[in-house]
Coordinates of C-alpha atoms in Angstrom, one line a residue:
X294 CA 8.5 30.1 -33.4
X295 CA 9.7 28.1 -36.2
X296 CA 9.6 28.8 -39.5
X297 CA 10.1 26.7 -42.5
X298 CA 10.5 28.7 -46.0
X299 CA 8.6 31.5 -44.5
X300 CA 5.5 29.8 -43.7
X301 CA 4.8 29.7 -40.2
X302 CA 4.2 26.3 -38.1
X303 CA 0.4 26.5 -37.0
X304 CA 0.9 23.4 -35.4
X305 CA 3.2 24.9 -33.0
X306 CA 0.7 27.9 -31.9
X307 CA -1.7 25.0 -31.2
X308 CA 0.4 22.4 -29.3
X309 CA 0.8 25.5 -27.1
X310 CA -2.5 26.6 -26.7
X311 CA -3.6 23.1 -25.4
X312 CA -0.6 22.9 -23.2
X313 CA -1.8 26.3 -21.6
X314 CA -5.6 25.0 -21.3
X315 CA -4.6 22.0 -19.5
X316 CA -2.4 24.1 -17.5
X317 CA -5.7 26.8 -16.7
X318 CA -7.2 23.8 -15.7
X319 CA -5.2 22.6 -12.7
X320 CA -5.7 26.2 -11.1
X321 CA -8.2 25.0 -8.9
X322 CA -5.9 22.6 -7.6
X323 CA -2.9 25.2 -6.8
X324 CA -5.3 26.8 -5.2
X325 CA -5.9 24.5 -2.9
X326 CA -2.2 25.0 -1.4
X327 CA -2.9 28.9 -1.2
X328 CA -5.7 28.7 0.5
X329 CA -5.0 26.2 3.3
X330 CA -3.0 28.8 4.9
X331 CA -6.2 31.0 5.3
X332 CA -7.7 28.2 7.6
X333 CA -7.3 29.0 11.7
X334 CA -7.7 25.4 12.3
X335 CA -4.8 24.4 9.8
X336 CA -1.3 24.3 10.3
X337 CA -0.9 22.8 6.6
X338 CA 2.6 22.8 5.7
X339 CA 2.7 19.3 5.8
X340 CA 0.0 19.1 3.1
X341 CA 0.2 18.8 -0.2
X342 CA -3.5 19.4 -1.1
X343 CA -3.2 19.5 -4.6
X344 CA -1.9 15.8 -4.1
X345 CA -4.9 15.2 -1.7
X346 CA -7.7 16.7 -4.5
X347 CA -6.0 14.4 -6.9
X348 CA -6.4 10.9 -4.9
X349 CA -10.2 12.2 -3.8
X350 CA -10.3 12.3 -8.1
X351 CA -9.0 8.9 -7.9
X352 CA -11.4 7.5 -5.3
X353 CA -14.2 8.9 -7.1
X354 CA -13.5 7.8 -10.4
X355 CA -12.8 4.6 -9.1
X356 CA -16.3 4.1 -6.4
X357 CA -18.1 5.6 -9.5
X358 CA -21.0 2.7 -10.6
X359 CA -23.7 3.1 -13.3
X360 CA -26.8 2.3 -10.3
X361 CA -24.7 4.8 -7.2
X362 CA -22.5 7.7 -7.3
X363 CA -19.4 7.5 -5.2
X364 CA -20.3 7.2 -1.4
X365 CA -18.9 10.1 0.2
X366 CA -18.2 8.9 3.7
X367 CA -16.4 6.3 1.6
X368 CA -14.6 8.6 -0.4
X369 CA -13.5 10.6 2.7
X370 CA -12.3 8.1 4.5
X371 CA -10.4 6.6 1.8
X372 CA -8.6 9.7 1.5
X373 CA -8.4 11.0 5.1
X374 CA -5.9 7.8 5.0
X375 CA -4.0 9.0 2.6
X376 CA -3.5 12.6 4.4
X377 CA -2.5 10.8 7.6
X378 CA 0.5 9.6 5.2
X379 CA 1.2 13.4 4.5
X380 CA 1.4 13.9 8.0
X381 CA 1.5 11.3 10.7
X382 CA 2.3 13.1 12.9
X383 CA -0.8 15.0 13.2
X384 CA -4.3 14.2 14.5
X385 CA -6.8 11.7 12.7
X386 CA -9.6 13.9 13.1
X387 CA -7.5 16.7 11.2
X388 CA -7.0 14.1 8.5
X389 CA -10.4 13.8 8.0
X390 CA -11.1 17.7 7.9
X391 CA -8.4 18.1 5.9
X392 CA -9.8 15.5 3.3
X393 CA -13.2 17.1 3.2

C-alpha cells in the first residue's frame, strides 16, 4: 500500500479491485482446462480450451450481424479448424466435438 503524508492512495485499492474482477471473470475459461479431463471421450492434453473458448468469442463477435446471430454450424466449424491446429494429430471429428 502506498502512502503519501499519511493519506492513503484510494486509487490503488481500486486499480486492484478491477484487476481482480477481470480476473473472476476468466474463471469460466480455466475451467474449461479442468474439466476436459473429466470427459471419457477426451484425451485433452493437447488442448488448450481456454484458447479454443477464446477464438469461438472471436468467431462470434465477428459472424455477429444486426438482421442474424452468428450461425452456429459456422461458428463450429470455424473453430473446429483451429483445434485441429492444437492437435493434428488427432481425429477431425474430435476437433469438432472438442469445439462444441
Amino acid at each position: 500500500m502506498n502512502d503519501l503524508g499519511g493519506e492513503r492512495n484510494v486509487w490503488a485499492d481500486e486499480g486492484l479491485a478491477r484487476r481482480l474482477k477481470a480476473l473472476a471473470c476468466t474463471a469460466p475459461l480455466h475451467d474449461l482446462d479442468i474439466r476436459k479431463a473429466k470427459l471419457p471421450w477426451l484425451d485433452g492434453s493437447q488442448y488448450q480450451m481456454a484458447e479454443v473458448a477464446l477464438q469461438i468469442i472471436d468467431h462470434v463477435a465477428i459472424a455477429m450481424d444486426f438482421d442474424i446471430g452468428a450461425n452456429h454450424e459456422q461458428v463450429l466449424l470455424r473453430a473446429g479448424g483451429f483445434v485441429g491446429w492444437q492437435a493434428p494429430d488427432r481425429p477431425a471429428d474430435e476437433h469438432t466435438r472438442v469445439a462444441g
